[in-house]
PDB file of C-alpha atoms in Angstrom:
ATOM      1  CA  GLU A  52     -13.417   4.092   1.260  1.00  0.00           C
ATOM      2  CA  THR A  53      -9.970   2.517   0.659  1.00  0.00           C
ATOM      3  CA  GLY A  54      -7.906  -0.257   2.502  1.00  0.00           C
ATOM      4  CA  VAL A  55      -8.857  -2.315   5.284  1.00  0.00           C
ATOM      5  CA  THR A  56     -11.658  -0.933   7.580  1.00  0.00           C
ATOM      6  CA  GLN A  57     -12.456  -2.611  10.825  1.00  0.00           C
ATOM      7  CA  THR A  58     -15.195  -1.622  13.240  1.00  0.00           C
ATOM      8  CA  PRO A  59     -15.789  -0.921  16.061  1.00  0.00           C
ATOM      9  CA  ARG A  60     -12.401   0.883  17.055  1.00  0.00           C
ATOM     10  CA  HIS A  61     -12.752   0.248  20.522  1.00  0.00           C
ATOM     11  CA  LEU A  62     -14.820  -2.340  22.596  1.00  0.00           C
ATOM     12  CA  VAL A  63     -15.593  -2.891  26.170  1.00  0.00           C
ATOM     13  CA  MET A  64     -17.555  -5.886  27.056  1.00  0.00           C
ATOM     14  CA  GLY A  65     -18.246  -8.073  30.083  1.00  0.00           C
ATOM     15  CA  MET A  66     -17.523 -11.905  30.046  1.00  0.00           C
ATOM     16  CA  THR A  67     -20.863 -13.065  29.529  1.00  0.00           C
ATOM     17  CA  ASN A  68     -21.504 -10.371  26.699  1.00  0.00           C
ATOM     18  CA  LYS A  69     -21.938 -11.198  22.857  1.00  0.00           C
ATOM     19  CA  LYS A  70     -20.299  -9.237  20.482  1.00  0.00           C
ATOM     20  CA  SER A  71     -18.924  -9.011  16.834  1.00  0.00           C
ATOM     21  CA  LEU A  72     -15.935  -7.603  15.283  1.00  0.00           C
ATOM     22  CA  LYS A  73     -16.152  -6.540  11.668  1.00  0.00           C
ATOM     23  CA  CYS A  74     -13.767  -6.094   8.837  1.00  0.00           C
ATOM     24  CA  GLU A  75     -14.109  -5.027   5.360  1.00  0.00           C
ATOM     25  CA  GLN A  76     -11.712  -4.845   2.651  1.00  0.00           C
ATOM     26  CA  HIS A  77     -11.922  -2.743  -0.488  1.00  0.00           C
ATOM     27  CA  LEU A  78      -8.957  -3.982  -2.277  1.00  0.00           C
ATOM     28  CA  GLY A  79     -10.252  -7.019  -4.144  1.00  0.00           C
ATOM     29  CA  HIS A  80      -8.030  -9.445  -2.422  1.00  0.00           C
ATOM     30  CA  ASN A  81      -8.842 -13.130  -2.090  1.00  0.00           C
ATOM     31  CA  ALA A  82      -7.419 -13.863   1.586  1.00  0.00           C
ATOM     32  CA  MET A  83      -8.373 -12.121   4.755  1.00  0.00           C
ATOM     33  CA  TYR A  84      -6.767 -12.950   8.547  1.00  0.00           C
ATOM     34  CA  TRP A  85      -7.416 -12.198  12.062  1.00  0.00           C
ATOM     35  CA  TYR A  86      -4.563 -11.455  14.221  1.00  0.00           C
ATOM     36  CA  LYS A  87      -4.521 -10.701  18.083  1.00  0.00           C
ATOM     37  CA  GLN A  88      -1.825  -8.491  19.250  1.00  0.00           C
ATOM     38  CA  SER A  89      -0.913  -8.465  22.647  1.00  0.00           C
ATOM     39  CA  ALA A  90       1.733  -6.271  24.658  1.00  0.00           C
ATOM     40  CA  LYS A  91       5.267  -7.777  23.969  1.00  0.00           C
ATOM     41  CA  LYS A  92       4.217 -10.791  22.133  1.00  0.00           C
ATOM     42  CA  PRO A  93       4.396 -11.209  18.283  1.00  0.00           C
ATOM     43  CA  LEU A  94       1.267 -10.936  16.254  1.00  0.00           C
ATOM     44  CA  GLU A  95      -1.078 -14.322  16.842  1.00  0.00           C
ATOM     45  CA  LEU A  96      -2.538 -15.699  13.648  1.00  0.00           C
ATOM     46  CA  MET A  97      -6.046 -16.789  14.851  1.00  0.00           C
ATOM     47  CA  PHE A  98      -7.907 -17.597  11.215  1.00  0.00           C
ATOM     48  CA  VAL A  99      -7.055 -17.242   7.687  1.00  0.00           C
ATOM     49  CA  TYR A 100      -9.644 -17.421   4.902  1.00  0.00           C
ATOM     50  CA  ASN A 101      -8.857 -17.933   1.387  1.00  0.00           C
ATOM     51  CA  PHE A 102     -11.472 -17.299  -1.387  1.00  0.00           C
ATOM     52  CA  LYS A 103     -14.012 -17.578   1.618  1.00  0.00           C
ATOM     53  CA  GLU A 104     -12.776 -20.494   2.740  1.00  0.00           C
ATOM     54  CA  GLN A 105     -11.456 -21.052   6.241  1.00  0.00           C
ATOM     55  CA  THR A 106      -7.945 -22.641   5.646  1.00  0.00           C
ATOM     56  CA  GLU A 107      -6.390 -22.258   9.272  1.00  0.00           C
ATOM     57  CA  ASN A 108      -7.359 -22.119  12.833  1.00  0.00           C
ATOM     58  CA  ASN A 109      -4.588 -21.991  14.921  1.00  0.00           C
ATOM     59  CA  SER A 110      -6.137 -23.863  18.014  1.00  0.00           C
ATOM     60  CA  VAL A 111      -7.967 -20.759  18.694  1.00  0.00           C
ATOM     61  CA  PRO A 112     -10.743 -21.246  21.714  1.00  0.00           C
ATOM     62  CA  SER A 113     -14.230 -21.946  20.634  1.00  0.00           C
ATOM     63  CA  ARG A 114     -15.412 -18.620  22.338  1.00  0.00           C
ATOM     64  CA  PHE A 115     -14.094 -16.782  19.090  1.00  0.00           C
ATOM     65  CA  SER A 116     -15.856 -17.882  16.087  1.00  0.00           C
ATOM     66  CA  PRO A 117     -15.218 -16.117  12.612  1.00  0.00           C
ATOM     67  CA  GLU A 118     -17.591 -15.885   9.866  1.00  0.00           C
ATOM     68  CA  CYS A 119     -16.440 -15.019   6.322  1.00  0.00           C
ATOM     69  CA  PRO A 120     -19.824 -14.214   4.134  1.00  0.00           C
ATOM     70  CA  ASN A 121     -17.958 -13.116   1.155  1.00  0.00           C
ATOM     71  CA  SER A 122     -14.322 -12.108  -0.259  1.00  0.00           C
ATOM     72  CA  SER A 123     -14.859  -8.626   1.026  1.00  0.00           C
ATOM     73  CA  HIS A 124     -16.088  -9.306   4.536  1.00  0.00           C
ATOM     74  CA  LEU A 125     -14.828 -10.781   7.566  1.00  0.00           C
ATOM     75  CA  PHE A 126     -16.526 -10.844  10.910  1.00  0.00           C
ATOM     76  CA  LEU A 127     -15.154 -12.259  14.962  1.00  0.00           C
ATOM     77  CA  HIS A 128     -17.856 -13.350  16.972  1.00  0.00           C
ATOM     78  CA  LEU A 129     -17.237 -13.292  20.475  1.00  0.00           C
ATOM     79  CA  HIS A 130     -18.804 -14.788  23.187  1.00  0.00           C
ATOM     80  CA  THR A 131     -18.251 -15.389  27.295  1.00  0.00           C
ATOM     81  CA  LEU A 132     -14.650 -14.035  26.610  1.00  0.00           C
ATOM     82  CA  GLN A 133     -11.928 -14.166  29.628  1.00  0.00           C
ATOM     83  CA  PRO A 134      -9.765 -11.045  30.783  1.00  0.00           C
ATOM     84  CA  GLU A 135      -7.019 -12.495  28.872  1.00  0.00           C
ATOM     85  CA  ASP A 136      -8.691 -12.182  25.487  1.00  0.00           C
ATOM     86  CA  SER A 137      -8.228  -8.240  26.156  1.00  0.00           C
ATOM     87  CA  ALA A 138      -6.102  -7.463  23.239  1.00  0.00           C
ATOM     88  CA  LEU A 139      -5.792  -5.381  19.791  1.00  0.00           C
ATOM     89  CA  TYR A 140      -7.588  -7.388  17.165  1.00  0.00           C
ATOM     90  CA  LEU A 141      -6.277  -6.942  13.558  1.00  0.00           C
ATOM     91  CA  CYS A 142      -7.632  -7.753  10.447  1.00  0.00           C
ATOM     92  CA  ALA A 143      -5.683  -8.110   7.302  1.00  0.00           C
ATOM     93  CA  SER A 144      -6.065  -9.112   3.474  1.00  0.00           C
ATOM     94  CA  SER A 145      -3.738 -10.142   0.869  1.00  0.00           C
ATOM     95  CA  GLN A 146      -3.757 -11.377  -2.611  1.00  0.00           C
ATOM     96  CA  VAL A 147      -2.629 -14.823  -2.412  1.00  0.00           C
ATOM     97  CA  GLY A 148      -0.028 -15.645  -5.299  1.00  0.00           C
ATOM     98  CA  PRO A 149       3.798 -16.045  -6.293  1.00  0.00           C
ATOM     99  CA  ASP A 150       4.505 -12.275  -6.480  1.00  0.00           C
ATOM    100  CA  HIS A 151       4.963 -11.523  -2.826  1.00  0.00           C
ATOM    101  CA  GLN A 152       2.174  -9.527  -2.202  1.00  0.00           C
ATOM    102  CA  PRO A 153       1.706  -7.783   1.364  1.00  0.00           C
ATOM    103  CA  GLN A 154      -0.785  -8.061   4.085  1.00  0.00           C
ATOM    104  CA  HIS A 155      -2.724  -5.123   4.337  1.00  0.00           C
ATOM    105  CA  PHE A 156      -3.787  -4.343   8.059  1.00  0.00           C
ATOM    106  CA  GLY A 157      -6.743  -2.343   9.203  1.00  0.00           C
ATOM    107  CA  ASP A 158      -6.031  -0.291  12.379  1.00  0.00           C
ATOM    108  CA  GLY A 159      -7.622  -2.850  14.714  1.00  0.00           C
ATOM    109  CA  THR A 160     -10.507  -3.276  17.457  1.00  0.00           C
ATOM    110  CA  ARG A 161      -8.974  -2.524  20.931  1.00  0.00           C
ATOM    111  CA  LEU A 162     -10.877  -5.105  22.953  1.00  0.00           C
ATOM    112  CA  SER A 163     -11.221  -4.710  26.924  1.00  0.00           C
ATOM    113  CA  ILE A 164     -13.062  -7.608  28.885  1.00  0.00           C
ATOM    114  CA  LEU A 165     -13.918  -6.608  32.250  1.00  0.00           C
TER     115      LEU A 165
ATOM    116  CA  LYS B   7      11.074 -24.223  15.150  1.00  0.00           C
ATOM    117  CA  ASN B   8      10.155 -21.398  12.965  1.00  0.00           C
ATOM    118  CA  GLN B   9      10.909 -17.739  14.795  1.00  0.00           C
ATOM    119  CA  VAL B  10      11.943 -14.332  14.257  1.00  0.00           C
ATOM    120  CA  GLU B  11      13.740 -12.519  16.759  1.00  0.00           C
ATOM    121  CA  GLN B  12      14.164  -8.684  16.844  1.00  0.00           C
ATOM    122  CA  SER B  13      16.396  -6.272  18.918  1.00  0.00           C
ATOM    123  CA  PRO B  14      16.437  -4.167  20.504  1.00  0.00           C
ATOM    124  CA  GLN B  15      13.142  -4.220  22.223  1.00  0.00           C
ATOM    125  CA  SER B  16      13.004  -0.482  22.712  1.00  0.00           C
ATOM    126  CA  LEU B  17      15.241   2.205  21.497  1.00  0.00           C
ATOM    127  CA  ILE B  18      15.278   5.994  22.054  1.00  0.00           C
ATOM    128  CA  ILE B  19      17.172   8.362  19.901  1.00  0.00           C
ATOM    129  CA  LEU B  20      17.694  12.056  19.309  1.00  0.00           C
ATOM    130  CA  GLU B  21      15.772  13.536  16.057  1.00  0.00           C
ATOM    131  CA  GLY B  22      18.480  13.486  13.413  1.00  0.00           C
ATOM    132  CA  LYS B  23      20.585  10.799  14.102  1.00  0.00           C
ATOM    133  CA  ASN B  24      20.735   7.271  12.678  1.00  0.00           C
ATOM    134  CA  CYS B  25      19.729   3.872  14.132  1.00  0.00           C
ATOM    135  CA  THR B  26      19.729   0.343  13.067  1.00  0.00           C
ATOM    136  CA  LEU B  27      17.102  -2.352  13.779  1.00  0.00           C
ATOM    137  CA  GLN B  28      17.939  -5.948  13.658  1.00  0.00           C
ATOM    138  CA  CYS B  29      15.907  -8.865  12.795  1.00  0.00           C
ATOM    139  CA  ASN B  30      17.047 -12.769  13.088  1.00  0.00           C
ATOM    140  CA  TYR B  31      15.119 -15.578  11.839  1.00  0.00           C
ATOM    141  CA  THR B  32      14.925 -19.356  11.738  1.00  0.00           C
ATOM    142  CA  VAL B  33      12.156 -19.772   9.390  1.00  0.00           C
ATOM    143  CA  SER B  34      12.614 -22.222   6.763  1.00  0.00           C
ATOM    144  CA  PRO B  35      11.982 -22.794   3.976  1.00  0.00           C
ATOM    145  CA  PHE B  36      12.438 -18.781   3.315  1.00  0.00           C
ATOM    146  CA  SER B  37      10.306 -16.843   0.752  1.00  0.00           C
ATOM    147  CA  ASN B  38      10.643 -13.189   1.655  1.00  0.00           C
ATOM    148  CA  LEU B  39      11.256 -10.971   4.833  1.00  0.00           C
ATOM    149  CA  ARG B  40       9.380  -7.782   5.030  1.00  0.00           C
ATOM    150  CA  TRP B  41       9.491  -4.918   7.401  1.00  0.00           C
ATOM    151  CA  TYR B  42       6.085  -3.146   8.491  1.00  0.00           C
ATOM    152  CA  LYS B  43       5.911   0.283  10.620  1.00  0.00           C
ATOM    153  CA  GLN B  44       2.997   0.194  12.826  1.00  0.00           C
ATOM    154  CA  ASP B  45       2.200   3.622  14.329  1.00  0.00           C
ATOM    155  CA  THR B  46       0.445   4.040  17.801  1.00  0.00           C
ATOM    156  CA  GLY B  47      -3.418   3.160  17.358  1.00  0.00           C
ATOM    157  CA  ARG B  48      -2.936   2.034  13.708  1.00  0.00           C
ATOM    158  CA  GLY B  49      -2.141  -1.201  11.834  1.00  0.00           C
ATOM    159  CA  PRO B  50       1.047  -2.116  10.481  1.00  0.00           C
ATOM    160  CA  VAL B  51       2.079  -0.701   7.130  1.00  0.00           C
ATOM    161  CA  SER B  52       4.628  -2.510   4.839  1.00  0.00           C
ATOM    162  CA  LEU B  53       8.098  -0.522   4.574  1.00  0.00           C
ATOM    163  CA  THR B  54      10.060  -2.962   2.522  1.00  0.00           C
ATOM    164  CA  ILE B  55      10.175  -6.389   1.223  1.00  0.00           C
ATOM    165  CA  MET B  56      13.291  -8.707   0.859  1.00  0.00           C
ATOM    166  CA  THR B  57      13.249 -11.638  -1.459  1.00  0.00           C
ATOM    167  CA  PHE B  58      16.290 -14.451  -1.147  1.00  0.00           C
ATOM    168  CA  SER B  59      18.219 -12.789  -3.962  1.00  0.00           C
ATOM    169  CA  GLU B  60      18.155  -9.385  -2.744  1.00  0.00           C
ATOM    170  CA  ASN B  61      20.796  -7.940  -0.281  1.00  0.00           C
ATOM    171  CA  THR B  62      19.642  -4.319   0.194  1.00  0.00           C
ATOM    172  CA  LYS B  63      16.871  -2.189  -0.675  1.00  0.00           C
ATOM    173  CA  SER B  64      15.723   1.225   0.204  1.00  0.00           C
ATOM    174  CA  ASN B  65      12.317   3.294   0.558  1.00  0.00           C
ATOM    175  CA  GLY B  66      13.346   6.958   1.198  1.00  0.00           C
ATOM    176  CA  ARG B  67      15.392   7.044   4.387  1.00  0.00           C
ATOM    177  CA  TYR B  68      14.666   3.428   5.118  1.00  0.00           C
ATOM    178  CA  THR B  69      17.068   0.951   4.144  1.00  0.00           C
ATOM    179  CA  ALA B  70      16.701  -3.041   4.487  1.00  0.00           C
ATOM    180  CA  THR B  71      19.448  -5.538   4.397  1.00  0.00           C
ATOM    181  CA  LEU B  72      19.353  -9.202   4.168  1.00  0.00           C
ATOM    182  CA  ASP B  73      21.924 -11.846   4.497  1.00  0.00           C
ATOM    183  CA  ALA B  74      19.907 -15.037   3.689  1.00  0.00           C
ATOM    184  CA  ASP B  75      23.051 -17.082   4.572  1.00  0.00           C
ATOM    185  CA  THR B  76      23.278 -15.928   8.204  1.00  0.00           C
ATOM    186  CA  LYS B  77      19.551 -15.263   8.647  1.00  0.00           C
ATOM    187  CA  GLN B  78      19.684 -11.947   9.317  1.00  0.00           C
ATOM    188  CA  SER B  79      18.117  -8.607   8.558  1.00  0.00           C
ATOM    189  CA  SER B  80      18.528  -5.052   9.463  1.00  0.00           C
ATOM    190  CA  LEU B  81      16.337  -1.878   8.757  1.00  0.00           C
ATOM    191  CA  HIS B  82      18.668   1.465   8.896  1.00  0.00           C
ATOM    192  CA  ILE B  83      16.772   4.437   9.414  1.00  0.00           C
ATOM    193  CA  THR B  84      18.465   7.761   8.063  1.00  0.00           C
ATOM    194  CA  ALA B  85      18.035  11.228   9.393  1.00  0.00           C
ATOM    195  CA  SER B  86      15.410  10.302  12.170  1.00  0.00           C
ATOM    196  CA  GLN B  87      12.051  12.378  12.460  1.00  0.00           C
ATOM    197  CA  LEU B  88       9.686  12.587  15.280  1.00  0.00           C
ATOM    198  CA  SER B  89       7.140  10.655  12.858  1.00  0.00           C
ATOM    199  CA  ASP B  90       9.308   7.638  12.787  1.00  0.00           C
ATOM    200  CA  SER B  91       8.323   7.141  16.167  1.00  0.00           C
ATOM    201  CA  ALA B  92       6.564   3.537  15.813  1.00  0.00           C
ATOM    202  CA  SER B  93       7.224  -0.248  16.440  1.00  0.00           C
ATOM    203  CA  TYR B  94       8.915  -1.701  13.732  1.00  0.00           C
ATOM    204  CA  ILE B  95       7.922  -5.424  13.014  1.00  0.00           C
ATOM    205  CA  CYS B  96      10.089  -7.816  10.931  1.00  0.00           C
ATOM    206  CA  VAL B  97       7.863 -10.684   9.123  1.00  0.00           C
ATOM    207  CA  VAL B  98       9.071 -13.526   7.856  1.00  0.00           C
ATOM    208  CA  ARG B  99       7.016 -15.572   4.843  1.00  0.00           C
ATOM    209  CA  SER B 100       7.677 -19.452   4.347  1.00  0.00           C
ATOM    210  CA  ASN B 101       7.036 -20.935   1.143  1.00  0.00           C
ATOM    211  CA  THR B 102       5.299 -23.929   2.783  1.00  0.00           C
ATOM    212  CA  GLY B 103       1.446 -22.506   2.192  1.00  0.00           C
ATOM    213  CA  ASN B 104       0.863 -19.214   3.253  1.00  0.00           C
ATOM    214  CA  GLN B 105       2.663 -18.861   6.590  1.00  0.00           C
ATOM    215  CA  PHE B 106       3.929 -15.602   8.146  1.00  0.00           C
ATOM    216  CA  TYR B 107       6.108 -15.531  10.975  1.00  0.00           C
ATOM    217  CA  PHE B 108       6.180 -12.379  13.197  1.00  0.00           C
ATOM    218  CA  GLY B 109       8.824 -10.850  15.477  1.00  0.00           C
ATOM    219  CA  THR B 110       7.719  -8.835  18.671  1.00  0.00           C
ATOM    220  CA  GLY B 111       8.804  -5.464  17.205  1.00  0.00           C
ATOM    221  CA  THR B 112      11.315  -2.804  18.105  1.00  0.00           C
ATOM    222  CA  SER B 113       9.652   0.202  19.634  1.00  0.00           C
ATOM    223  CA  LEU B 114      11.263   3.116  18.476  1.00  0.00           C
ATOM    224  CA  THR B 115      10.747   6.537  19.865  1.00  0.00           C
ATOM    225  CA  VAL B 116      12.488   9.709  18.485  1.00  0.00           C
ATOM    226  CA  ILE B 117      12.834  12.670  20.665  1.00  0.00           C
ATOM    227  CA  PRO B 118      13.469  16.445  20.008  1.00  0.00           C
TER     228      PRO B 118
END
């Protein structure tokens, strides 16, 4: 496989459930990101990991918990979510450096909270 | 406040016609500006990147322009095809850390 792979592609869960989103990148990048994409809103950066260390947490509620066990894998653990958390969750990776490398995105997980 | 605004919000054009999408930004300090295409049900894919010193860059039927003085960029699509139907997102990177600022996107629909 190449690029950035996200699983599952679709997830429906109740507010009391616990689930995890998975992201894997096969590009040898040193940074990984979680974004939330809601209708008619810009992508919202949630978490950033550089070299497996979390460097940003944009005031994300604690019901979202990221995990980056190595530079190729990123997880987003979900528990007791709210209906307004229904959105497309995108994972991205990039090679951080001075040469303007782009972020490569996965196809996202479409999350619906009942 | 660092912001990226895109217009129009949505656009419908006939196949074969040209169109231009706009992006205005207030991000400072500026590093680069990138246009992404996001097909329905897919993640965004980079089309072009513009750095401070570049005015125009082409990628096939896509041509991006940048005016760093007025902080405006445009994406021109020539001879549109049905496969151009997608959301086009303008992303500006700041020189401060590894910060990216996203526009809300322009939804383009090309009809036969």
